[in-house]
Tab-separated table of C-alpha atoms in Angstrom:
chain	number	residue	atom	x	y	z
A	1	MET	CA	107.225	-98.927	111.831
A	2	PRO	CA	105.942	-95.895	113.702
A	3	THR	CA	101.871	-95.292	113.740
A	4	ARG	CA	100.353	-92.619	112.132
A	5	ILE	CA	98.146	-90.197	113.987
A	6	LEU	CA	95.977	-87.635	112.346
A	7	PRO	CA	93.858	-85.721	114.786
A	8	ALA	CA	90.710	-84.083	114.126
A	9	VAL	CA	89.952	-81.342	116.170
A	10	GLY	CA	88.251	-78.141	115.854
A	11	ASP	CA	89.103	-76.945	118.858
A	12	ALA	CA	92.424	-74.648	119.223
A	13	ASP	CA	92.980	-75.634	123.058
A	14	ALA	CA	92.006	-78.970	122.446
A	15	VAL	CA	94.463	-79.421	119.635
A	16	ARG	CA	97.644	-77.828	121.636
A	17	SER	CA	96.136	-80.859	124.650
A	18	LEU	CA	95.875	-83.663	122.269
A	19	THR	CA	98.926	-83.550	119.961
A	20	THR	CA	101.300	-82.897	122.739
A	21	LEU	CA	100.524	-86.162	124.078
A	22	LEU	CA	100.254	-87.769	120.824
A	23	SER	CA	103.716	-86.744	120.505
A	24	GLN	CA	104.818	-88.512	123.858
A	25	LEU	CA	103.348	-91.514	122.514
A	26	PRO	CA	105.873	-94.613	121.953
A	27	ASP	CA	106.717	-95.123	118.317
A	28	ALA	CA	103.927	-92.298	117.292
A	29	GLU	CA	103.667	-90.245	114.283
A	30	PRO	CA	100.939	-87.736	114.626
A	31	VAL	CA	100.655	-85.619	111.640
A	32	ALA	CA	99.227	-82.233	110.483
A	33	PRO	CA	96.004	-81.674	112.428
A	34	VAL	CA	92.563	-80.767	110.280
A	35	VAL	CA	89.915	-78.787	111.702
A	36	ASP	CA	86.788	-80.217	110.087
A	37	SER	CA	84.649	-82.939	108.708
A	38	THR	CA	85.684	-82.232	105.408
A	39	GLN	CA	89.056	-81.430	105.914
A	40	LEU	CA	89.163	-84.959	107.653
A	41	VAL	CA	87.275	-87.280	104.542
A	42	ASP	CA	89.150	-84.922	102.086
A	43	THR	CA	92.493	-85.675	103.192
A	44	LEU	CA	91.955	-89.771	103.600
A	45	ALA	CA	90.627	-89.486	99.588
A	46	ARG	CA	93.311	-87.717	98.857
A	47	LEU	CA	95.628	-90.167	100.544
A	48	ALA	CA	93.771	-93.322	99.850
A	49	ALA	CA	94.287	-92.111	96.118
A	50	GLU	CA	97.603	-92.924	96.011
A	51	SER	CA	97.666	-96.094	97.878
A	52	VAL	CA	95.940	-97.746	101.054
A	53	ASP	CA	99.523	-98.083	102.668
A	54	GLU	CA	99.362	-94.106	102.803
A	55	LEU	CA	96.515	-93.884	105.260
A	56	PRO	CA	97.214	-93.353	109.064
A	57	GLU	CA	96.466	-96.145	110.973
A	58	VAL	CA	94.487	-94.289	113.313
A	59	VAL	CA	92.290	-91.525	113.564
A	60	VAL	CA	91.243	-89.210	116.188
A	61	VAL	CA	88.055	-87.433	116.563
A	62	HIS	CA	87.516	-84.842	119.106
A	63	GLU	CA	83.391	-84.734	120.461
A	64	ARG	CA	83.282	-80.811	118.530
A	65	ILE	CA	84.575	-81.395	115.378
A	66	GLY	CA	82.075	-80.358	112.369
A	67	PRO	CA	80.150	-78.936	110.782
A	68	VAL	CA	79.944	-83.366	110.511
A	69	PRO	CA	78.736	-84.079	114.157
A	70	ALA	CA	81.441	-86.875	115.861
A	71	LEU	CA	78.900	-89.901	115.529
A	72	GLU	CA	77.850	-89.149	112.098
A	73	LEU	CA	81.689	-88.622	110.786
A	74	ILE	CA	82.807	-91.922	112.336
A	75	ARG	CA	80.132	-93.662	110.204
A	76	GLU	CA	81.536	-91.828	106.838
A	77	VAL	CA	84.620	-92.352	107.758
A	78	ALA	CA	84.414	-96.611	108.760
A	79	LEU	CA	82.173	-96.741	105.423
A	80	ARG	CA	84.840	-94.905	103.585
A	81	PHE	CA	87.835	-96.203	104.612
A	82	PRO	CA	87.664	-99.619	106.483
A	83	ALA	CA	91.454	-100.068	107.025
A	84	VAL	CA	91.537	-96.896	109.413
A	85	GLY	CA	91.156	-97.180	112.780
A	86	VAL	CA	88.803	-94.257	114.302
A	87	ILE	CA	89.374	-93.407	117.523
A	88	LEU	CA	86.510	-90.872	119.295
A	89	VAL	CA	87.787	-88.460	122.194
A	90	THR	CA	84.888	-87.486	124.331
A	91	THR	CA	83.936	-85.547	127.845
A	92	ASP	CA	80.762	-88.633	127.823
A	93	ALA	CA	82.121	-92.042	128.463
A	94	SER	CA	78.741	-93.600	129.789
A	95	PRO	CA	78.240	-97.158	128.236
A	96	GLY	CA	75.418	-95.806	126.240
A	97	LEU	CA	77.237	-93.376	123.941
A	98	PHE	CA	80.472	-96.402	124.191
A	99	GLN	CA	77.694	-98.058	122.960
A	100	ALA	CA	76.823	-95.367	120.103
A	101	ALA	CA	80.192	-95.040	119.201
A	102	MET	CA	80.959	-98.916	118.352
A	103	ASP	CA	78.016	-99.148	116.251
A	104	TYR	CA	78.901	-96.493	114.717
A	105	GLY	CA	82.122	-97.954	113.678
A	106	ALA	CA	84.587	-96.440	115.984
A	107	ARG	CA	87.796	-98.631	117.661
A	108	GLY	CA	88.225	-96.829	120.754
A	109	LEU	CA	86.592	-94.454	122.965
A	110	VAL	CA	88.807	-92.030	124.914
A	111	ALA	CA	87.277	-89.974	128.088
A	112	LEU	CA	88.096	-86.521	128.536
A	113	PRO	CA	90.441	-85.079	130.231
A	114	LEU	CA	92.934	-86.657	128.688
A	115	SER	CA	94.860	-89.308	130.144
A	116	TYR	CA	98.236	-90.412	128.801
A	117	GLU	CA	97.761	-94.174	129.406
A	118	GLU	CA	94.445	-94.642	128.349
A	119	LEU	CA	95.241	-92.644	125.170
A	120	ALA	CA	98.182	-94.736	124.962
A	121	SER	CA	96.940	-98.092	125.268
A	122	ARG	CA	94.084	-97.358	122.890
A	123	VAL	CA	96.342	-95.902	120.045
A	124	GLN	CA	98.584	-99.117	120.562
A	125	ALA	CA	95.003	-101.747	120.906
A	126	VAL	CA	93.607	-99.668	117.444
A	127	ALA	CA	96.575	-99.241	115.365
A	128	GLN	CA	97.679	-103.189	115.809
A	129	TRP	CA	94.364	-103.604	114.330
A	130	SER	CA	94.303	-101.453	111.669
A	131	VAL	CA	97.612	-103.301	110.550
A	132	GLY	CA	96.059	-106.719	111.026
A	133	VAL	CA	93.073	-105.302	108.580
A	134	ARG	CA	95.627	-103.862	105.945
A	135	ARG	CA	97.663	-107.400	105.987
A	136	HIS	CA	94.594	-108.999	105.179
A	137	LEU	CA	93.600	-107.006	102.552
A	138	GLY	CA	97.150	-107.256	100.999
A	139	ALA	CA	96.842	-110.846	100.823
A	140	GLY	CA	93.886	-111.023	98.836
A	141	GLY	CA	94.641	-108.690	95.880
A	142	ASP	CA	94.037	-105.144	95.039
A	143	VAL	CA	90.012	-105.689	96.652
A	144	PHE	CA	90.520	-102.628	98.707
A	145	THR	CA	90.542	-99.013	96.531
A	146	GLY	CA	89.643	-96.894	99.663
A	147	VAL	CA	87.518	-93.730	98.208
A	148	GLY	CA	84.611	-95.603	97.417
A	149	GLY	CA	82.079	-94.276	94.612
A	150	THR	CA	82.184	-90.656	92.871
A	151	VAL	CA	79.234	-88.306	94.218
A	152	VAL	CA	78.142	-86.094	91.856
A	153	THR	CA	75.337	-83.204	93.004
A	154	VAL	CA	73.812	-81.366	90.868
A	155	SER	CA	71.621	-77.783	91.796
A	156	GLY	CA	69.976	-75.254	90.583
A	157	ALA	CA	70.292	-71.737	90.969
A	158	LYS	CA	67.310	-71.131	90.623
A	159	GLY	CA	64.002	-73.184	89.846
A	160	GLY	CA	64.004	-74.231	85.234
A	161	VAL	CA	67.757	-73.637	85.072
A	162	GLY	CA	68.147	-77.577	83.892
A	163	ALA	CA	69.147	-79.559	86.499
A	164	THR	CA	67.279	-82.557	86.224
A	165	LEU	CA	68.210	-82.485	83.038
A	166	THR	CA	71.867	-82.465	83.909
A	167	ALA	CA	71.670	-85.190	86.566
A	168	ILE	CA	69.884	-87.511	84.219
A	169	GLN	CA	72.360	-87.199	81.130
A	170	LEU	CA	75.467	-87.769	83.495
A	171	ALA	CA	74.119	-90.760	84.768
A	172	LEU	CA	73.239	-92.093	81.838
A	173	ALA	CA	76.778	-91.232	79.849
A	174	ALA	CA	78.167	-93.027	83.076
A	175	GLN	CA	76.081	-96.139	82.836
A	176	ALA	CA	76.573	-96.109	79.128
A	177	SER	CA	80.009	-95.806	79.216
A	178	GLY	CA	80.252	-99.514	82.087
A	179	ARG	CA	79.969	-97.706	85.034
A	180	ALA	CA	77.624	-99.095	87.790
A	181	THR	CA	76.048	-95.658	88.259
A	182	ALA	CA	72.969	-94.525	90.734
A	183	LEU	CA	70.876	-91.496	90.131
A	184	VAL	CA	68.666	-89.984	93.415
A	185	ASP	CA	66.140	-87.722	93.201
A	186	MET	CA	67.187	-85.145	96.617
A	187	ASP	CA	64.745	-82.767	95.361
A	188	LEU	CA	62.187	-84.025	97.792
A	189	GLN	CA	59.244	-82.017	97.575
A	190	THR	CA	59.304	-81.498	93.881
A	191	GLY	CA	61.371	-84.464	91.909
A	192	ASP	CA	60.714	-84.803	88.579
A	193	VAL	CA	63.167	-87.575	88.085
A	194	ALA	CA	60.696	-90.415	87.674
A	195	SER	CA	58.329	-87.659	85.073
A	196	TYR	CA	61.529	-87.142	82.901
A	197	LEU	CA	62.155	-91.008	82.481
A	198	ASP	CA	58.568	-92.254	82.394
A	199	VAL	CA	58.566	-94.312	86.097
A	200	GLN	CA	56.254	-95.844	87.789
A	201	PHE	CA	57.207	-96.883	91.472
A	202	ARG	CA	56.465	-97.836	94.798
A	203	ARG	CA	59.174	-96.978	97.027
A	204	SER	CA	61.274	-93.372	97.357
A	205	VAL	CA	64.409	-92.562	98.695
A	206	VAL	CA	62.840	-91.630	101.998
A	207	ASP	CA	61.440	-95.267	103.004
A	208	LEU	CA	64.936	-95.398	104.055
A	209	ALA	CA	65.003	-92.355	106.313
A	210	ALA	CA	63.660	-94.572	109.388
A	211	ILE	CA	66.557	-97.433	108.706
A	212	ASN	CA	68.979	-97.351	111.073
A	213	ASP	CA	71.225	-100.526	109.364
A	214	ILE	CA	70.646	-99.455	105.188
A	215	SER	CA	71.922	-103.079	104.126
A	216	PRO	CA	72.322	-104.485	100.555
A	217	ARG	CA	69.249	-106.216	100.598
A	218	VAL	CA	67.231	-103.090	101.526
A	219	LEU	CA	69.075	-101.192	99.481
A	220	ALA	CA	67.806	-102.973	96.512
A	221	ASP	CA	64.108	-103.311	97.677
A	222	ALA	CA	64.121	-99.406	97.336
A	223	VAL	CA	66.122	-98.951	94.209
A	224	PHE	CA	64.198	-98.875	90.618
A	225	ARG	CA	66.504	-100.175	87.643
A	226	HIS	CA	65.288	-98.691	84.399
A	227	ASP	CA	66.025	-100.155	81.311
A	228	THR	CA	68.850	-98.256	80.489
A	229	GLY	CA	70.762	-100.199	83.533
A	230	VAL	CA	70.747	-96.367	85.895
A	231	SER	CA	69.744	-97.575	89.398
A	232	LEU	CA	67.247	-95.010	90.116
A	233	LEU	CA	66.562	-93.765	93.602
A	234	LEU	CA	63.176	-91.438	93.168
A	235	ALA	CA	61.435	-89.180	95.648
A	236	PRO	CA	58.337	-89.830	97.285
A	237	GLY	CA	55.471	-89.195	94.933
A	238	GLU	CA	53.938	-86.708	98.111
A	239	GLY	CA	55.543	-84.088	98.464
A	240	GLU	CA	55.467	-83.320	102.298
A	241	ARG	CA	57.080	-86.555	103.370
A	242	GLY	CA	59.607	-85.133	102.429
A	243	GLU	CA	60.215	-83.413	105.820
A	244	GLU	CA	60.827	-87.116	106.658
A	245	MET	CA	64.175	-86.940	105.479
A	246	THR	CA	67.414	-85.799	108.125
A	247	ASP	CA	70.462	-84.723	106.825
A	248	ARG	CA	71.664	-87.179	109.002
A	249	ALA	CA	69.064	-89.898	107.177
A	250	ALA	CA	70.497	-88.752	103.865
A	251	ARG	CA	74.206	-88.854	104.530
A	252	GLN	CA	73.671	-92.852	105.355
A	253	ILE	CA	71.916	-92.628	101.683
A	254	VAL	CA	74.672	-91.263	99.883
A	255	SER	CA	77.503	-93.613	101.880
A	256	ALA	CA	75.181	-96.232	100.936
A	257	LEU	CA	75.308	-95.655	97.665
A	258	ARG	CA	78.820	-94.783	97.320
A	259	SER	CA	79.733	-98.022	98.932
A	260	ARG	CA	77.573	-99.789	96.117
A	261	TYR	CA	78.179	-97.861	92.809
A	262	GLU	CA	80.924	-96.597	90.639
A	263	VAL	CA	79.118	-93.053	89.955
A	264	VAL	CA	75.994	-91.459	92.575
A	265	VAL	CA	74.551	-88.698	90.612
A	266	VAL	CA	72.154	-86.830	93.040
A	267	ASP	CA	69.591	-84.348	91.983
A	268	CYS	CA	69.806	-81.547	94.522
A	269	GLY	CA	66.722	-79.013	92.637
A	270	ALA	CA	66.998	-75.205	93.269
A	271	GLN	CA	65.623	-75.491	97.295
A	272	LEU	CA	68.879	-76.149	100.244
A	273	SER	CA	67.259	-78.871	102.699
A	274	GLY	CA	68.581	-80.761	105.154
A	275	ALA	CA	69.243	-83.848	103.042
A	276	GLY	CA	70.386	-81.962	100.002
A	277	ALA	CA	73.490	-79.706	102.099
A	278	ALA	CA	74.310	-83.119	103.565
A	279	ALA	CA	74.749	-84.104	100.504
A	280	VAL	CA	76.529	-81.343	98.873
A	281	GLU	CA	78.657	-81.659	101.941
A	282	MET	CA	79.498	-84.915	101.297
A	283	ALA	CA	80.146	-85.123	97.163
A	284	ASP	CA	83.136	-85.403	95.640
A	285	LEU	CA	82.016	-82.971	92.717
A	286	ALA	CA	79.229	-80.551	93.410
A	287	LEU	CA	77.611	-78.728	90.152
A	288	LEU	CA	75.534	-75.700	90.109
A	289	VAL	CA	73.952	-75.394	87.022
A	290	THR	CA	73.165	-71.882	86.116
A	291	THR	CA	71.461	-69.836	82.682
A	292	PRO	CA	73.258	-67.026	81.436
A	293	ASP	CA	71.044	-64.398	82.401
A	294	VAL	CA	71.346	-62.137	85.238
A	295	VAL	CA	68.676	-63.406	87.364
A	296	ALA	CA	70.225	-66.902	87.759
A	297	VAL	CA	73.671	-66.021	87.951
A	298	ARG	CA	72.597	-63.895	90.990
A	299	GLY	CA	70.881	-66.843	91.793
A	300	ALA	CA	73.970	-68.702	91.740
A	301	LYS	CA	76.100	-66.285	93.507
A	302	ARG	CA	73.505	-66.400	96.239
A	303	THR	CA	74.171	-69.775	96.491
A	304	VAL	CA	77.287	-70.493	96.511
A	305	ARG	CA	78.014	-67.792	99.443
A	306	MET	CA	75.263	-69.483	101.431
A	307	TRP	CA	76.910	-72.206	100.951
A	308	ASP	CA	79.802	-71.156	102.599
A	309	ARG	CA	78.809	-69.301	105.460
A	310	LEU	CA	76.680	-72.516	106.410
A	311	GLN	CA	79.965	-74.327	105.873
A	312	ILE	CA	78.892	-77.068	103.690
A	313	ARG	CA	80.826	-75.880	100.159
A	314	LYS	CA	83.785	-73.288	99.838
A	315	ALA	CA	83.210	-71.187	96.848
A	316	GLU	CA	86.194	-72.773	95.052
A	317	GLU	CA	84.992	-76.400	95.314
A	318	THR	CA	82.044	-76.159	93.115
A	319	THR	CA	81.892	-75.980	89.629
A	320	VAL	CA	79.027	-73.935	87.693
A	321	VAL	CA	77.780	-75.491	84.562
A	322	VAL	CA	76.194	-73.164	82.520
A	323	ASN	CA	73.137	-74.312	80.318
A	324	ARG	CA	71.215	-72.925	77.550
A	325	HIS	CA	74.457	-70.899	76.173
A	326	ALA	CA	74.139	-68.942	73.036
A	327	ARG	CA	77.054	-67.135	71.324
A	328	ALA	CA	75.019	-63.997	71.452
A	329	SER	CA	74.544	-63.925	74.782
A	330	GLU	CA	76.126	-60.680	76.982
A	331	ILE	CA	76.977	-63.039	80.011
A	332	GLN	CA	79.566	-65.043	79.403
A	333	PRO	CA	81.661	-68.345	81.314
A	334	PRO	CA	84.436	-65.786	82.337
A	335	LEU	CA	82.461	-63.435	83.668
A	336	ILE	CA	80.231	-66.036	85.185
A	337	GLN	CA	82.977	-67.910	86.820
A	338	LYS	CA	84.187	-64.169	88.069
A	339	ILE	CA	80.749	-63.278	89.482
A	340	THR	CA	80.559	-66.119	91.217
A	341	GLY	CA	84.008	-67.303	92.164
A	342	THR	CA	83.735	-70.719	91.389
A	343	ALA	CA	85.130	-72.452	88.638
A	344	VAL	CA	83.208	-72.718	85.430
A	345	ALA	CA	82.995	-76.295	83.514
A	346	ALA	CA	85.014	-76.171	79.909
A	347	THR	CA	81.382	-77.958	78.598
A	348	VAL	CA	78.298	-75.378	77.990
A	349	VAL	CA	75.604	-76.592	76.847
A	350	PRO	CA	73.365	-74.894	73.898
A	351	ALA	CA	69.659	-73.232	73.887
A	352	ASN	CA	67.949	-75.633	71.906
A	353	PHE	CA	64.419	-76.987	73.429
A	354	LYS	CA	63.189	-77.780	70.234
A	355	GLU	CA	65.783	-81.085	70.579
A	356	LEU	CA	64.108	-81.786	73.534
A	357	GLN	CA	60.685	-81.053	73.786
A	358	ALA	CA	58.947	-84.172	72.468
A	359	ALA	CA	61.371	-86.195	74.501
A	360	VAL	CA	60.381	-84.339	77.953
A	361	ASP	CA	56.391	-84.304	76.730
A	362	ALA	CA	56.544	-87.930	76.503
A	363	GLY	CA	59.023	-88.365	79.407
A	364	ARG	CA	61.414	-90.142	77.506
A	365	ILE	CA	64.317	-87.582	77.758
A	366	HIS	CA	66.802	-90.774	77.985
A	367	GLU	CA	65.949	-91.529	73.895
A	368	LEU	CA	67.179	-87.898	72.820
A	369	ASP	CA	68.905	-88.147	69.460
A	370	ASN	CA	72.340	-89.053	69.799
A	371	LYS	CA	73.799	-86.132	67.246
A	372	GLY	CA	71.409	-83.555	69.205
A	373	ALA	CA	73.723	-80.830	70.039
A	374	VAL	CA	72.270	-80.940	73.689
A	375	LYS	CA	72.555	-84.507	74.563
A	376	GLN	CA	76.163	-84.076	72.897
A	377	ALA	CA	77.522	-81.229	75.271
A	378	LEU	CA	75.419	-82.857	78.666
A	379	TRP	CA	77.781	-86.089	77.771
A	380	GLY	CA	80.447	-83.878	76.381
A	381	LEU	CA	80.427	-82.367	80.001
A	382	ALA	CA	80.740	-86.318	81.902
A	383	GLY	CA	83.965	-86.887	80.354
A	384	GLU	CA	85.148	-83.747	81.083
A	385	LEU	CA	84.585	-84.645	84.930
A	386	GLY	CA	85.557	-87.875	84.461
A	387	LEU	CA	82.139	-89.762	85.483
A	388	MET	CA	82.836	-92.020	82.306
A	389	ARG	CA	84.845	-94.617	81.174
A	390	ALA	CA	86.129	-94.723	77.473
A	391	THR	CA	85.904	-97.700	75.600
A	392	GLU	CA	88.652	-99.804	73.712
A	393	GLY	CA	89.017	-97.998	70.561
A	394	ALA	CA	88.548	-94.080	71.848
A	395	HIS	CA	90.917	-91.604	70.810
A	396	ARG	CA	91.951	-88.000	71.770
A	397	GLY	CA	89.374	-86.220	69.922
A	398	GLY	CA	86.632	-87.687	70.614
A	399	GLY	CA	85.034	-91.770	71.588
A	400	ARG	CA	82.801	-94.381	70.838
A	401	PHE	CA	81.260	-95.326	74.288
A	402	ARG	CA	79.419	-98.819	75.166
A	403	GLY	CA	75.283	-98.062	74.892
A	404	ASP	CA	75.267	-94.771	72.771
A	405	ARG	CA	75.888	-95.334	68.744
A	406	GLY	CA	76.826	-91.705	68.456
A	407	SER	CA	79.913	-90.211	68.778
A	408	VAL	CA	80.613	-88.096	71.841
A	409	SER	CA	83.793	-85.576	72.567
A	410	PHE	CA	85.454	-86.757	75.732
A	411	ARG	CA	87.602	-83.837	76.949
A	412	ARG	CA	90.751	-85.015	79.486
A	413	ARG	CA	89.294	-84.471	83.010
A	414	ARG	CA	90.065	-80.834	84.650
A	415	GLU	CA	91.340	-80.594	88.244
A	416	LEU	CA	87.794	-78.927	89.764
A	417	GLY	CA	89.622	-77.339	93.008
A	418	PRO	CA	91.740	-78.935	95.836
């Protein structure tokens, strides 16, 4: 059986030299190379969704891959796709880097300039390891899905558009439908998830920032279990501590949560930090909440363009959610879609602050009236995004979900970007 090898190389010259050598290896089947970290993870996720057997046995990561650093990328691939063997190609073959690469999950290291013999030896060894892992997993039944939990980020086009409310209700909807859900407040300086849910807490997300290996026990110590069942990882009470959170730490935290929960909702707020940018880049679904007014829509357009310039997220991979929608608004969702160049969720959230005011003031946003238009819309949005698991007896026009007595509109999931 040929060994499928996926090169991840951003440099054009390096791509040519690497693919030429790979094509000469015995029983090797190089596949089309990917040029950045986002494309690599997306490609592996798409293949894993079909079957573990569709994944390449070997991924070769060049040291100059971007925008995610090579070692961080290796860690994410090792966590999300443990049946794939990763080889790092680098000019630095020192024992220190070798040890670091192994710690991050690589199965081998090849020095530049490339040597046919060394590359062939490493690829063969890693491919044998990968085949052995898959044989072991296959014998144990359906124990590995490859993709892990679904990560959804919720960002605001500007402050006050309802990003936190949206994030909380999406998490509540997913949990109520029977999916293990975590809600992370990555708005590190001004996060309000704890206030909305009237939570007193000791630990916060920044307590995990300095930990190199987040074990399930360490994660459990930092998470607050809410009465609704949602696991909360909250922003620090002292906003200045947000500076302790690096993009590297954010990637590690999100990866750890993805491996433990079916749904991970991350409230990124309206200000872009390194940690928030890392979360948006890693997300399966990136939502951008706006209101139908000129200032907010301009903010949404500005955010989408910034994400694209910084290679965080492409416009077509972002979904805008329209909050406080009214039929009389001059700015309607089709115009927002045209202005931002993004997808726009079919579900719009109506303007009805009167429904929210008492729950917001009491810090009991999880106790919104099940029959309220805002809650119905936000839970309908969760259904549209595929975050809810329908219980038995759900029907096409609507359904009931465990933990909620109200009837919630359930829309078919739309394809959101490639």
